[in-house]
Amino acid sequence: MVTSDEGDGDVQPLWLSDGPAMAELWTRMHAEHTRSGLWPLLLDSLDPNDGEFRPWGSGQVFPELMSAPASHAPAGLLAQWWATYTAVDEDDDMLDADRRFAATAPFGQTWPGLAPSRNTATNPDRLAAEFAQAFLADRPQTRLGLVAAASGAEALTVGGWAGPCNYDNDTAKFSAVVRDWEHRFGARVVAVGFSTLHLSVAAPPVNVHEALLVAAEHFAFCPDNIWQGTRPSTLAAYAGRITGAHRWDFWWD
């Protein structure tokens, strides 16, 4: 059991395997979730050569500091974040007004609203199992974590993950958005790193209009995906990369 650094050492929000995870075990635990109440996460570390396996093995998790995901409205959060990250900051030496507006074109500072839900014949849980296998093949040092949570989105908060803390230190807000994506796009939380999040997506956007709206949500959720992502660092270019993509990856600098 992982013990949180916060408090008196009496909070143990998740179980962490001693060694590398196996895709078959993740899939079995995922299928057992409705009975066990334990959500499986593939947990990656900040540095694969770090013996402490930060943040998980070192206890750098803070469930006591989080609110409840149900207390946040995803649409309101995304609109608020969008307004914050598109606001012009005269003291910003990295991104002047022209470059800031170019990054979020064609919307500029105007929040476009949520992307519509999409139906799919793809089984979200089977797709998640396939993603887990691919993720482990790429990162064999990944370990298995188990969190007593109703869904992968809620497991992020219950487990005390603090990956986006440079932007907001209440992970419940991010869980609220991911939970909404679980319903609208068949997303599943498969893997989590020190400041990274990896989702499988059963119903991704399939055309330019949908992809731009989803890209706007991603920018509000994790602006570093656009600001510091693959060039060109624009919403339109990012939308092209996620069109039809069955995995969404996020990282916060």
JSON list of C-alpha atoms in Angstrom, two decimals:
[
{"chain": "A", "resi": 1, "resn": "MET", "atom": "CA", "xyz": [0.00, 0.00, 0.00]},
{"chain": "A", "resi": 2, "resn": "VAL", "atom": "CA", "xyz": [1.21, 3.50, -0.85]},
{"chain": "A", "resi": 3, "resn": "THR", "atom": "CA", "xyz": [1.07, 5.92, 2.09]},
{"chain": "A", "resi": 4, "resn": "SER", "atom": "CA", "xyz": [0.48, 9.58, 1.34]},
{"chain": "A", "resi": 5, "resn": "ASP", "atom": "CA", "xyz": [3.21, 12.06, 2.28]},
{"chain": "A", "resi": 6, "resn": "GLU", "atom": "CA", "xyz": [0.50, 14.40, 3.55]},
{"chain": "A", "resi": 7, "resn": "GLY", "atom": "CA", "xyz": [-0.91, 14.13, 7.06]},
{"chain": "A", "resi": 8, "resn": "ASP", "atom": "CA", "xyz": [0.13, 11.62, 9.70]},
{"chain": "A", "resi": 9, "resn": "GLY", "atom": "CA", "xyz": [0.82, 8.68, 7.42]},
{"chain": "A", "resi": 10, "resn": "ASP", "atom": "CA", "xyz": [-2.55, 7.04, 7.95]},
{"chain": "A", "resi": 11, "resn": "VAL", "atom": "CA", "xyz": [-3.95, 7.54, 4.43]},
{"chain": "A", "resi": 12, "resn": "GLN", "atom": "CA", "xyz": [-3.19, 4.78, 1.93]},
{"chain": "A", "resi": 13, "resn": "PRO", "atom": "CA", "xyz": [-5.01, 5.66, -1.29]},
{"chain": "A", "resi": 14, "resn": "LEU", "atom": "CA", "xyz": [-3.73, 2.93, -3.58]},
{"chain": "A", "resi": 15, "resn": "TRP", "atom": "CA", "xyz": [-2.00, -0.40, -3.90]},
{"chain": "A", "resi": 16, "resn": "LEU", "atom": "CA", "xyz": [1.16, -0.50, -6.04]},
{"chain": "A", "resi": 17, "resn": "SER", "atom": "CA", "xyz": [2.73, -3.63, -7.50]},
{"chain": "A", "resi": 18, "resn": "ASP", "atom": "CA", "xyz": [6.32, -4.43, -6.53]},
{"chain": "A", "resi": 19, "resn": "GLY", "atom": "CA", "xyz": [7.39, -4.99, -10.11]},
{"chain": "A", "resi": 20, "resn": "PRO", "atom": "CA", "xyz": [6.37, -4.31, -13.72]},
{"chain": "A", "resi": 21, "resn": "ALA", "atom": "CA", "xyz": [2.74, -4.78, -14.68]},
{"chain": "A", "resi": 22, "resn": "MET", "atom": "CA", "xyz": [1.42, -7.39, -17.08]},
{"chain": "A", "resi": 23, "resn": "ALA", "atom": "CA", "xyz": [-1.24, -6.51, -19.65]},
{"chain": "A", "resi": 24, "resn": "GLU", "atom": "CA", "xyz": [-3.20, -9.67, -18.86]},
{"chain": "A", "resi": 25, "resn": "LEU", "atom": "CA", "xyz": [-3.45, -8.71, -15.19]},
{"chain": "A", "resi": 26, "resn": "TRP", "atom": "CA", "xyz": [-4.58, -5.18, -15.99]},
{"chain": "A", "resi": 27, "resn": "THR", "atom": "CA", "xyz": [-7.27, -6.58, -18.28]},
{"chain": "A", "resi": 28, "resn": "ARG", "atom": "CA", "xyz": [-8.43, -9.09, -15.66]},
{"chain": "A", "resi": 29, "resn": "MET", "atom": "CA", "xyz": [-8.59, -6.46, -12.92]},
{"chain": "A", "resi": 30, "resn": "HIS", "atom": "CA", "xyz": [-10.43, -4.09, -15.25]},
{"chain": "A", "resi": 31, "resn": "ALA", "atom": "CA", "xyz": [-13.02, -6.76, -16.01]},
{"chain": "A", "resi": 32, "resn": "GLU", "atom": "CA", "xyz": [-13.39, -7.42, -12.26]},
{"chain": "A", "resi": 33, "resn": "HIS", "atom": "CA", "xyz": [-13.94, -3.76, -11.39]},
{"chain": "A", "resi": 34, "resn": "THR", "atom": "CA", "xyz": [-17.72, -3.99, -11.06]},
{"chain": "A", "resi": 35, "resn": "ARG", "atom": "CA", "xyz": [-17.26, -6.75, -8.47]},
{"chain": "A", "resi": 36, "resn": "SER", "atom": "CA", "xyz": [-14.10, -5.62, -6.70]},
{"chain": "A", "resi": 37, "resn": "GLY", "atom": "CA", "xyz": [-14.59, -1.85, -6.79]},
{"chain": "A", "resi": 38, "resn": "LEU", "atom": "CA", "xyz": [-10.89, -1.49, -7.64]},
{"chain": "A", "resi": 39, "resn": "TRP", "atom": "CA", "xyz": [-9.91, 0.47, -10.74]},
{"chain": "A", "resi": 40, "resn": "PRO", "atom": "CA", "xyz": [-6.60, -0.65, -12.31]},
{"chain": "A", "resi": 41, "resn": "LEU", "atom": "CA", "xyz": [-4.14, 1.99, -13.47]},
{"chain": "A", "resi": 42, "resn": "LEU", "atom": "CA", "xyz": [-0.88, 1.54, -15.31]},
{"chain": "A", "resi": 43, "resn": "LEU", "atom": "CA", "xyz": [1.45, 3.77, -13.31]},
{"chain": "A", "resi": 44, "resn": "ASP", "atom": "CA", "xyz": [4.55, 5.30, -14.86]},
{"chain": "A", "resi": 45, "resn": "SER", "atom": "CA", "xyz": [7.34, 7.07, -13.00]},
{"chain": "A", "resi": 46, "resn": "LEU", "atom": "CA", "xyz": [9.07, 10.40, -13.51]},
{"chain": "A", "resi": 47, "resn": "ASP", "atom": "CA", "xyz": [12.35, 8.58, -14.19]},
{"chain": "A", "resi": 48, "resn": "PRO", "atom": "CA", "xyz": [12.45, 4.85, -15.07]},
{"chain": "A", "resi": 49, "resn": "ASN", "atom": "CA", "xyz": [15.82, 4.60, -13.30]},
{"chain": "A", "resi": 50, "resn": "ASP", "atom": "CA", "xyz": [14.48, 6.15, -10.10]},
{"chain": "A", "resi": 51, "resn": "GLY", "atom": "CA", "xyz": [14.40, 3.54, -7.36]},
{"chain": "A", "resi": 52, "resn": "GLU", "atom": "CA", "xyz": [11.65, 5.42, -5.51]},
{"chain": "A", "resi": 53, "resn": "PHE", "atom": "CA", "xyz": [9.34, 5.17, -8.53]},
{"chain": "A", "resi": 54, "resn": "ARG", "atom": "CA", "xyz": [8.09, 8.74, -8.06]},
{"chain": "A", "resi": 55, "resn": "PRO", "atom": "CA", "xyz": [5.46, 9.83, -7.36]},
{"chain": "A", "resi": 56, "resn": "TRP", "atom": "CA", "xyz": [3.80, 6.54, -6.48]},
{"chain": "A", "resi": 57, "resn": "GLY", "atom": "CA", "xyz": [6.46, 4.61, -4.56]},
{"chain": "A", "resi": 58, "resn": "SER", "atom": "CA", "xyz": [7.62, 7.77, -2.80]},
{"chain": "A", "resi": 59, "resn": "GLY", "atom": "CA", "xyz": [4.13, 8.61, -1.54]},
{"chain": "A", "resi": 60, "resn": "GLN", "atom": "CA", "xyz": [3.92, 11.93, -3.42]},
{"chain": "A", "resi": 61, "resn": "VAL", "atom": "CA", "xyz": [0.15, 11.62, -3.65]},
{"chain": "A", "resi": 62, "resn": "PHE", "atom": "CA", "xyz": [-2.26, 13.94, -1.86]},
{"chain": "A", "resi": 63, "resn": "PRO", "atom": "CA", "xyz": [-5.85, 12.65, -1.67]},
{"chain": "A", "resi": 64, "resn": "GLU", "atom": "CA", "xyz": [-6.50, 14.71, 1.46]},
{"chain": "A", "resi": 65, "resn": "LEU", "atom": "CA", "xyz": [-6.10, 17.94, -0.51]},
{"chain": "A", "resi": 66, "resn": "MET", "atom": "CA", "xyz": [-8.69, 17.12, -3.18]},
{"chain": "A", "resi": 67, "resn": "SER", "atom": "CA", "xyz": [-12.35, 18.04, -3.38]},
{"chain": "A", "resi": 68, "resn": "ALA", "atom": "CA", "xyz": [-15.04, 15.77, -4.88]},
{"chain": "A", "resi": 69, "resn": "PRO", "atom": "CA", "xyz": [-15.35, 15.45, -8.68]},
{"chain": "A", "resi": 70, "resn": "ALA", "atom": "CA", "xyz": [-19.14, 15.59, -8.43]},
{"chain": "A", "resi": 71, "resn": "SER", "atom": "CA", "xyz": [-18.92, 19.11, -7.00]},
{"chain": "A", "resi": 72, "resn": "HIS", "atom": "CA", "xyz": [-17.60, 20.52, -10.29]},
{"chain": "A", "resi": 73, "resn": "ALA", "atom": "CA", "xyz": [-19.42, 21.17, -13.58]},
{"chain": "A", "resi": 74, "resn": "PRO", "atom": "CA", "xyz": [-17.18, 20.13, -16.51]},
{"chain": "A", "resi": 75, "resn": "ALA", "atom": "CA", "xyz": [-18.59, 22.69, -18.95]},
{"chain": "A", "resi": 76, "resn": "GLY", "atom": "CA", "xyz": [-18.03, 25.52, -16.50]},
{"chain": "A", "resi": 77, "resn": "LEU", "atom": "CA", "xyz": [-14.50, 24.38, -15.70]},
{"chain": "A", "resi": 78, "resn": "LEU", "atom": "CA", "xyz": [-13.47, 24.19, -19.35]},
{"chain": "A", "resi": 79, "resn": "ALA", "atom": "CA", "xyz": [-14.97, 27.61, -20.13]},
{"chain": "A", "resi": 80, "resn": "GLN", "atom": "CA", "xyz": [-13.20, 29.13, -17.12]},
{"chain": "A", "resi": 81, "resn": "TRP", "atom": "CA", "xyz": [-9.86, 27.56, -18.01]},
{"chain": "A", "resi": 82, "resn": "TRP", "atom": "CA", "xyz": [-10.23, 28.66, -21.64]},
{"chain": "A", "resi": 83, "resn": "ALA", "atom": "CA", "xyz": [-10.80, 32.27, -20.54]},
{"chain": "A", "resi": 84, "resn": "THR", "atom": "CA", "xyz": [-7.72, 32.11, -18.32]},
{"chain": "A", "resi": 85, "resn": "TYR", "atom": "CA", "xyz": [-5.36, 30.65, -20.92]},
{"chain": "A", "resi": 86, "resn": "THR", "atom": "CA", "xyz": [-6.51, 32.86, -23.80]},
{"chain": "A", "resi": 87, "resn": "ALA", "atom": "CA", "xyz": [-6.32, 36.09, -21.79]},
{"chain": "A", "resi": 88, "resn": "VAL", "atom": "CA", "xyz": [-3.62, 38.47, -22.97]},
{"chain": "A", "resi": 89, "resn": "ASP", "atom": "CA", "xyz": [-0.81, 38.89, -20.47]},
{"chain": "A", "resi": 90, "resn": "GLU", "atom": "CA", "xyz": [1.29, 41.96, -21.23]},
{"chain": "A", "resi": 91, "resn": "ASP", "atom": "CA", "xyz": [4.10, 40.60, -19.03]},
{"chain": "A", "resi": 92, "resn": "ASP", "atom": "CA", "xyz": [4.31, 37.26, -20.87]},
{"chain": "A", "resi": 93, "resn": "ASP", "atom": "CA", "xyz": [7.67, 37.16, -22.64]},
{"chain": "A", "resi": 94, "resn": "MET", "atom": "CA", "xyz": [6.99, 33.74, -24.17]},
{"chain": "A", "resi": 95, "resn": "LEU", "atom": "CA", "xyz": [3.66, 34.31, -25.96]},
{"chain": "A", "resi": 96, "resn": "ASP", "atom": "CA", "xyz": [2.59, 37.75, -27.26]},
{"chain": "A", "resi": 97, "resn": "ALA", "atom": "CA", "xyz": [-1.04, 38.53, -28.13]},
{"chain": "A", "resi": 98, "resn": "ASP", "atom": "CA", "xyz": [-0.73, 37.68, -31.84]},
{"chain": "A", "resi": 99, "resn": "ARG", "atom": "CA", "xyz": [0.85, 34.30, -31.17]},
{"chain": "A", "resi": 100, "resn": "ARG", "atom": "CA", "xyz": [-1.65, 33.57, -28.40]},
{"chain": "A", "resi": 101, "resn": "PHE", "atom": "CA", "xyz": [-4.63, 34.24, -30.71]},
{"chain": "A", "resi": 102, "resn": "ALA", "atom": "CA", "xyz": [-3.00, 32.28, -33.55]},
{"chain": "A", "resi": 103, "resn": "ALA", "atom": "CA", "xyz": [-2.63, 29.25, -31.28]},
{"chain": "A", "resi": 104, "resn": "THR", "atom": "CA", "xyz": [-6.37, 29.09, -30.59]},
{"chain": "A", "resi": 105, "resn": "ALA", "atom": "CA", "xyz": [-7.66, 30.08, -34.05]},
{"chain": "A", "resi": 106, "resn": "PRO", "atom": "CA", "xyz": [-10.35, 29.98, -35.33]},
{"chain": "A", "resi": 107, "resn": "PHE", "atom": "CA", "xyz": [-11.87, 30.62, -31.89]},
{"chain": "A", "resi": 108, "resn": "GLY", "atom": "CA", "xyz": [-9.41, 33.16, -30.51]},
{"chain": "A", "resi": 109, "resn": "GLN", "atom": "CA", "xyz": [-10.62, 34.14, -27.05]},
{"chain": "A", "resi": 110, "resn": "THR", "atom": "CA", "xyz": [-14.20, 32.96, -27.63]},
{"chain": "A", "resi": 111, "resn": "TRP", "atom": "CA", "xyz": [-15.04, 29.69, -25.90]},
{"chain": "A", "resi": 112, "resn": "PRO", "atom": "CA", "xyz": [-16.80, 27.55, -28.57]},
{"chain": "A", "resi": 113, "resn": "GLY", "atom": "CA", "xyz": [-18.65, 25.30, -26.14]},
{"chain": "A", "resi": 114, "resn": "LEU", "atom": "CA", "xyz": [-18.51, 21.54, -25.69]},
{"chain": "A", "resi": 115, "resn": "ALA", "atom": "CA", "xyz": [-18.13, 19.09, -28.54]},
{"chain": "A", "resi": 116, "resn": "PRO", "atom": "CA", "xyz": [-21.19, 16.89, -29.12]},
{"chain": "A", "resi": 117, "resn": "SER", "atom": "CA", "xyz": [-21.31, 13.34, -27.81]},
{"chain": "A", "resi": 118, "resn": "ARG", "atom": "CA", "xyz": [-20.54, 10.56, -30.25]},
{"chain": "A", "resi": 119, "resn": "ASN", "atom": "CA", "xyz": [-21.90, 7.04, -30.44]},
{"chain": "A", "resi": 120, "resn": "THR", "atom": "CA", "xyz": [-19.70, 4.17, -31.53]},
{"chain": "A", "resi": 121, "resn": "ALA", "atom": "CA", "xyz": [-19.92, 0.45, -32.10]},
{"chain": "A", "resi": 122, "resn": "THR", "atom": "CA", "xyz": [-16.44, 0.06, -30.60]},
{"chain": "A", "resi": 123, "resn": "ASN", "atom": "CA", "xyz": [-16.41, -1.52, -27.14]},
{"chain": "A", "resi": 124, "resn": "PRO", "atom": "CA", "xyz": [-14.65, 1.04, -24.87]},
{"chain": "A", "resi": 125, "resn": "ASP", "atom": "CA", "xyz": [-13.38, -1.59, -22.42]},
{"chain": "A", "resi": 126, "resn": "ARG", "atom": "CA", "xyz": [-11.97, -3.86, -25.11]},
{"chain": "A", "resi": 127, "resn": "LEU", "atom": "CA", "xyz": [-10.25, -0.86, -26.67]},
{"chain": "A", "resi": 128, "resn": "ALA", "atom": "CA", "xyz": [-8.82, 0.08, -23.27]},
{"chain": "A", "resi": 129, "resn": "ALA", "atom": "CA", "xyz": [-7.37, -3.41, -22.88]},
{"chain": "A", "resi": 130, "resn": "GLU", "atom": "CA", "xyz": [-5.70, -3.14, -26.30]},
{"chain": "A", "resi": 131, "resn": "PHE", "atom": "CA", "xyz": [-4.27, 0.24, -25.36]},
{"chain": "A", "resi": 132, "resn": "ALA", "atom": "CA", "xyz": [-2.95, -1.14, -22.07]},
{"chain": "A", "resi": 133, "resn": "GLN", "atom": "CA", "xyz": [-1.09, -3.85, -23.94]},
{"chain": "A", "resi": 134, "resn": "ALA", "atom": "CA", "xyz": [0.43, -1.32, -26.36]},
{"chain": "A", "resi": 135, "resn": "PHE", "atom": "CA", "xyz": [1.36, 1.04, -23.54]},
{"chain": "A", "resi": 136, "resn": "LEU", "atom": "CA", "xyz": [3.19, -1.70, -21.65]},
{"chain": "A", "resi": 137, "resn": "ALA", "atom": "CA", "xyz": [5.05, -2.75, -24.77]},
{"chain": "A", "resi": 138, "resn": "ASP", "atom": "CA", "xyz": [6.36, 0.81, -25.05]},
{"chain": "A", "resi": 139, "resn": "ARG", "atom": "CA", "xyz": [6.99, 1.30, -21.30]},
{"chain": "A", "resi": 140, "resn": "PRO", "atom": "CA", "xyz": [7.79, -2.10, -19.78]},
{"chain": "A", "resi": 141, "resn": "GLN", "atom": "CA", "xyz": [8.84, -0.53, -16.45]},
{"chain": "A", "resi": 142, "resn": "THR", "atom": "CA", "xyz": [5.23, 0.53, -15.78]},
{"chain": "A", "resi": 143, "resn": "ARG", "atom": "CA", "xyz": [3.64, -0.87, -12.63]},
{"chain": "A", "resi": 144, "resn": "LEU", "atom": "CA", "xyz": [0.07, -1.76, -11.72]},
{"chain": "A", "resi": 145, "resn": "GLY", "atom": "CA", "xyz": [-1.92, 0.37, -9.32]},
{"chain": "A", "resi": 146, "resn": "LEU", "atom": "CA", "xyz": [-5.33, -0.39, -7.81]},
{"chain": "A", "resi": 147, "resn": "VAL", "atom": "CA", "xyz": [-7.61, 2.35, -6.50]},
{"chain": "A", "resi": 148, "resn": "ALA", "atom": "CA", "xyz": [-10.97, 1.92, -4.80]},
{"chain": "A", "resi": 149, "resn": "ALA", "atom": "CA", "xyz": [-12.96, 4.15, -7.16]},
{"chain": "A", "resi": 150, "resn": "ALA", "atom": "CA", "xyz": [-16.12, 4.04, -9.26]},
{"chain": "A", "resi": 151, "resn": "SER", "atom": "CA", "xyz": [-14.28, 4.88, -12.49]},
{"chain": "A", "resi": 152, "resn": "GLY", "atom": "CA", "xyz": [-10.89, 5.73, -13.90]},
{"chain": "A", "resi": 153, "resn": "ALA", "atom": "CA", "xyz": [-11.73, 9.42, -13.75]},
{"chain": "A", "resi": 154, "resn": "GLU", "atom": "CA", "xyz": [-12.49, 9.24, -10.05]},
{"chain": "A", "resi": 155, "resn": "ALA", "atom": "CA", "xyz": [-9.43, 7.07, -9.42]},
{"chain": "A", "resi": 156, "resn": "LEU", "atom": "CA", "xyz": [-7.25, 10.08, -10.31]},
{"chain": "A", "resi": 157, "resn": "THR", "atom": "CA", "xyz": [-8.66, 12.01, -7.35]},
{"chain": "A", "resi": 158, "resn": "VAL", "atom": "CA", "xyz": [-9.01, 9.12, -4.93]},
{"chain": "A", "resi": 159, "resn": "GLY", "atom": "CA", "xyz": [-5.42, 8.10, -5.65]},
{"chain": "A", "resi": 160, "resn": "GLY", "atom": "CA", "xyz": [-4.18, 11.62, -4.91]},
{"chain": "A", "resi": 161, "resn": "TRP", "atom": "CA", "xyz": [-2.51, 12.19, -8.28]},
{"chain": "A", "resi": 162, "resn": "ALA", "atom": "CA", "xyz": [-1.17, 15.76, -8.55]},
{"chain": "A", "resi": 163, "resn": "GLY", "atom": "CA", "xyz": [0.10, 15.83, -12.15]},
{"chain": "A", "resi": 164, "resn": "PRO", "atom": "CA", "xyz": [-1.55, 19.11, -13.24]},
{"chain": "A", "resi": 165, "resn": "CYS", "atom": "CA", "xyz": [-0.59, 20.97, -10.03]},
{"chain": "A", "resi": 166, "resn": "ASN", "atom": "CA", "xyz": [1.28, 23.70, -11.94]},
{"chain": "A", "resi": 167, "resn": "TYR", "atom": "CA", "xyz": [-2.11, 24.79, -13.27]},
{"chain": "A", "resi": 168, "resn": "ASP", "atom": "CA", "xyz": [-4.54, 23.67, -10.56]},
{"chain": "A", "resi": 169, "resn": "ASN", "atom": "CA", "xyz": [-3.77, 21.58, -7.48]},
{"chain": "A", "resi": 170, "resn": "ASP", "atom": "CA", "xyz": [-7.31, 20.17, -7.13]},
{"chain": "A", "resi": 171, "resn": "THR", "atom": "CA", "xyz": [-7.30, 17.02, -9.24]},
{"chain": "A", "resi": 172, "resn": "ALA", "atom": "CA", "xyz": [-11.05, 16.59, -8.70]},
{"chain": "A", "resi": 173, "resn": "LYS", "atom": "CA", "xyz": [-11.62, 19.29, -11.32]},
{"chain": "A", "resi": 174, "resn": "PHE", "atom": "CA", "xyz": [-9.72, 17.27, -13.91]},
{"chain": "A", "resi": 175, "resn": "SER", "atom": "CA", "xyz": [-11.53, 14.12, -12.83]},
{"chain": "A", "resi": 176, "resn": "ALA", "atom": "CA", "xyz": [-14.85, 15.86, -13.45]},
{"chain": "A", "resi": 177, "resn": "VAL", "atom": "CA", "xyz": [-13.86, 16.62, -17.06]},
{"chain": "A", "resi": 178, "resn": "VAL", "atom": "CA", "xyz": [-12.48, 13.12, -17.67]},
{"chain": "A", "resi": 179, "resn": "ARG", "atom": "CA", "xyz": [-15.67, 11.59, -16.24]},
{"chain": "A", "resi": 180, "resn": "ASP", "atom": "CA", "xyz": [-17.65, 13.66, -18.76]},
{"chain": "A", "resi": 181, "resn": "TRP", "atom": "CA", "xyz": [-15.39, 12.37, -21.54]},
{"chain": "A", "resi": 182, "resn": "GLU", "atom": "CA", "xyz": [-16.06, 8.82, -20.33]},
{"chain": "A", "resi": 183, "resn": "HIS", "atom": "CA", "xyz": [-19.74, 9.42, -21.09]},
{"chain": "A", "resi": 184, "resn": "ARG", "atom": "CA", "xyz": [-19.43, 11.52, -24.26]},
{"chain": "A", "resi": 185, "resn": "PHE", "atom": "CA", "xyz": [-16.55, 9.75, -26.03]},
{"chain": "A", "resi": 186, "resn": "GLY", "atom": "CA", "xyz": [-16.19, 6.35, -24.38]},
{"chain": "A", "resi": 187, "resn": "ALA", "atom": "CA", "xyz": [-12.88, 7.42, -22.83]},
{"chain": "A", "resi": 188, "resn": "ARG", "atom": "CA", "xyz": [-11.14, 5.18, -20.30]},
{"chain": "A", "resi": 189, "resn": "VAL", "atom": "CA", "xyz": [-8.26, 6.09, -18.01]},
{"chain": "A", "resi": 190, "resn": "VAL", "atom": "CA", "xyz": [-5.55, 3.52, -18.74]},
{"chain": "A", "resi": 191, "resn": "ALA", "atom": "CA", "xyz": [-2.22, 5.00, -17.60]},
{"chain": "A", "resi": 192, "resn": "VAL", "atom": "CA", "xyz": [-0.95, 7.84, -15.42]},
{"chain": "A", "resi": 193, "resn": "GLY", "atom": "CA", "xyz": [2.56, 9.22, -14.98]},
{"chain": "A", "resi": 194, "resn": "PHE", "atom": "CA", "xyz": [4.15, 11.88, -12.78]},
{"chain": "A", "resi": 195, "resn": "SER", "atom": "CA", "xyz": [2.53, 14.63, -14.87]},
{"chain": "A", "resi": 196, "resn": "THR", "atom": "CA", "xyz": [1.02, 12.66, -17.74]},
{"chain": "A", "resi": 197, "resn": "LEU", "atom": "CA", "xyz": [-2.37, 11.12, -18.42]},
{"chain": "A", "resi": 198, "resn": "HIS", "atom": "CA", "xyz": [-3.25, 8.54, -21.07]},
{"chain": "A", "resi": 199, "resn": "LEU", "atom": "CA", "xyz": [-6.79, 7.71, -22.18]},
{"chain": "A", "resi": 200, "resn": "SER", "atom": "CA", "xyz": [-8.23, 5.26, -24.67]},
{"chain": "A", "resi": 201, "resn": "VAL", "atom": "CA", "xyz": [-11.10, 6.77, -26.66]},
{"chain": "A", "resi": 202, "resn": "ALA", "atom": "CA", "xyz": [-13.80, 4.66, -28.30]},
{"chain": "A", "resi": 203, "resn": "ALA", "atom": "CA", "xyz": [-15.55, 7.54, -30.09]},
{"chain": "A", "resi": 204, "resn": "PRO", "atom": "CA", "xyz": [-13.00, 10.16, -31.21]},
{"chain": "A", "resi": 205, "resn": "PRO", "atom": "CA", "xyz": [-13.92, 13.09, -33.47]},
{"chain": "A", "resi": 206, "resn": "VAL", "atom": "CA", "xyz": [-14.16, 12.11, -37.13]},
{"chain": "A", "resi": 207, "resn": "ASN", "atom": "CA", "xyz": [-14.37, 15.43, -38.97]},
{"chain": "A", "resi": 208, "resn": "VAL", "atom": "CA", "xyz": [-12.72, 18.86, -38.85]},
{"chain": "A", "resi": 209, "resn": "HIS", "atom": "CA", "xyz": [-15.56, 20.62, -37.02]},
{"chain": "A", "resi": 210, "resn": "GLU", "atom": "CA", "xyz": [-15.80, 18.00, -34.26]},
{"chain": "A", "resi": 211, "resn": "ALA", "atom": "CA", "xyz": [-12.03, 17.77, -33.94]},
{"chain": "A", "resi": 212, "resn": "LEU", "atom": "CA", "xyz": [-11.66, 21.54, -33.49]},
{"chain": "A", "resi": 213, "resn": "LEU", "atom": "CA", "xyz": [-14.23, 21.53, -30.68]},
{"chain": "A", "resi": 214, "resn": "VAL", "atom": "CA", "xyz": [-12.50, 18.59, -28.96]},
{"chain": "A", "resi": 215, "resn": "ALA", "atom": "CA", "xyz": [-9.13, 20.29, -29.46]},
{"chain": "A", "resi": 216, "resn": "ALA", "atom": "CA", "xyz": [-10.52, 23.37, -27.71]},
{"chain": "A", "resi": 217, "resn": "GLU", "atom": "CA", "xyz": [-11.54, 21.18, -24.76]},
{"chain": "A", "resi": 218, "resn": "HIS", "atom": "CA", "xyz": [-8.06, 19.65, -24.69]},
{"chain": "A", "resi": 219, "resn": "PHE", "atom": "CA", "xyz": [-6.45, 23.10, -24.72]},
{"chain": "A", "resi": 220, "resn": "ALA", "atom": "CA", "xyz": [-8.58, 24.22, -21.79]},
{"chain": "A", "resi": 221, "resn": "PHE", "atom": "CA", "xyz": [-7.84, 20.97, -19.95]},
{"chain": "A", "resi": 222, "resn": "CYS", "atom": "CA", "xyz": [-4.11, 20.91, -20.70]},
{"chain": "A", "resi": 223, "resn": "PRO", "atom": "CA", "xyz": [-2.76, 23.94, -22.60]},
{"chain": "A", "resi": 224, "resn": "ASP", "atom": "CA", "xyz": [0.74, 22.45, -22.76]},
{"chain": "A", "resi": 225, "resn": "ASN", "atom": "CA", "xyz": [-0.56, 19.96, -25.32]},
{"chain": "A", "resi": 226, "resn": "ILE", "atom": "CA", "xyz": [-0.84, 22.93, -27.71]},
{"chain": "A", "resi": 227, "resn": "TRP", "atom": "CA", "xyz": [1.71, 25.43, -26.41]},
{"chain": "A", "resi": 228, "resn": "GLN", "atom": "CA", "xyz": [4.52, 22.91, -26.09]},
{"chain": "A", "resi": 229, "resn": "GLY", "atom": "CA", "xyz": [3.34, 20.14, -28.38]},
{"chain": "A", "resi": 230, "resn": "THR", "atom": "CA", "xyz": [4.44, 19.11, -31.87]},
{"chain": "A", "resi": 231, "resn": "ARG", "atom": "CA", "xyz": [4.90, 22.07, -34.20]},
{"chain": "A", "resi": 232, "resn": "PRO", "atom": "CA", "xyz": [2.99, 23.94, -35.44]},
{"chain": "A", "resi": 233, "resn": "SER", "atom": "CA", "xyz": [1.59, 24.72, -32.00]},
{"chain": "A", "resi": 234, "resn": "THR", "atom": "CA", "xyz": [-1.94, 25.57, -33.10]},
{"chain": "A", "resi": 235, "resn": "LEU", "atom": "CA", "xyz": [-5.39, 24.29, -32.32]},
{"chain": "A", "resi": 236, "resn": "ALA", "atom": "CA", "xyz": [-5.97, 23.44, -35.99]},
{"chain": "A", "resi": 237, "resn": "ALA", "atom": "CA", "xyz": [-2.82, 21.33, -36.26]},
{"chain": "A", "resi": 238, "resn": "TYR", "atom": "CA", "xyz": [-3.63, 19.56, -33.02]},
{"chain": "A", "resi": 239, "resn": "ALA", "atom": "CA", "xyz": [-7.19, 18.90, -34.23]},
{"chain": "A", "resi": 240, "resn": "GLY", "atom": "CA", "xyz": [-5.77, 17.16, -37.27]},
{"chain": "A", "resi": 241, "resn": "ARG", "atom": "CA", "xyz": [-3.69, 14.88, -35.06]},
{"chain": "A", "resi": 242, "resn": "ILE", "atom": "CA", "xyz": [-6.62, 13.78, -32.89]},
{"chain": "A", "resi": 243, "resn": "THR", "atom": "CA", "xyz": [-9.12, 13.21, -35.70]},
{"chain": "A", "resi": 244, "resn": "GLY", "atom": "CA", "xyz": [-9.97, 9.52, -35.58]},
{"chain": "A", "resi": 245, "resn": "ALA", "atom": "CA", "xyz": [-7.33, 8.89, -32.88]},
{"chain": "A", "resi": 246, "resn": "HIS", "atom": "CA", "xyz": [-8.29, 6.28, -30.28]},
{"chain": "A", "resi": 247, "resn": "ARG", "atom": "CA", "xyz": [-5.86, 7.57, -27.64]},
{"chain": "A", "resi": 248, "resn": "TRP", "atom": "CA", "xyz": [-5.52, 10.93, -25.97]},
{"chain": "A", "resi": 249, "resn": "ASP", "atom": "CA", "xyz": [-2.27, 11.80, -24.19]},
{"chain": "A", "resi": 250, "resn": "PHE", "atom": "CA", "xyz": [-1.81, 14.79, -21.93]},
{"chain": "A", "resi": 251, "resn": "TRP", "atom": "CA", "xyz": [1.25, 16.23, -20.20]},
{"chain": "A", "resi": 252, "resn": "TRP", "atom": "CA", "xyz": [1.65, 19.21, -17.93]},
{"chain": "A", "resi": 253, "resn": "ASP", "atom": "CA", "xyz": [4.99, 21.00, -17.79]}
]
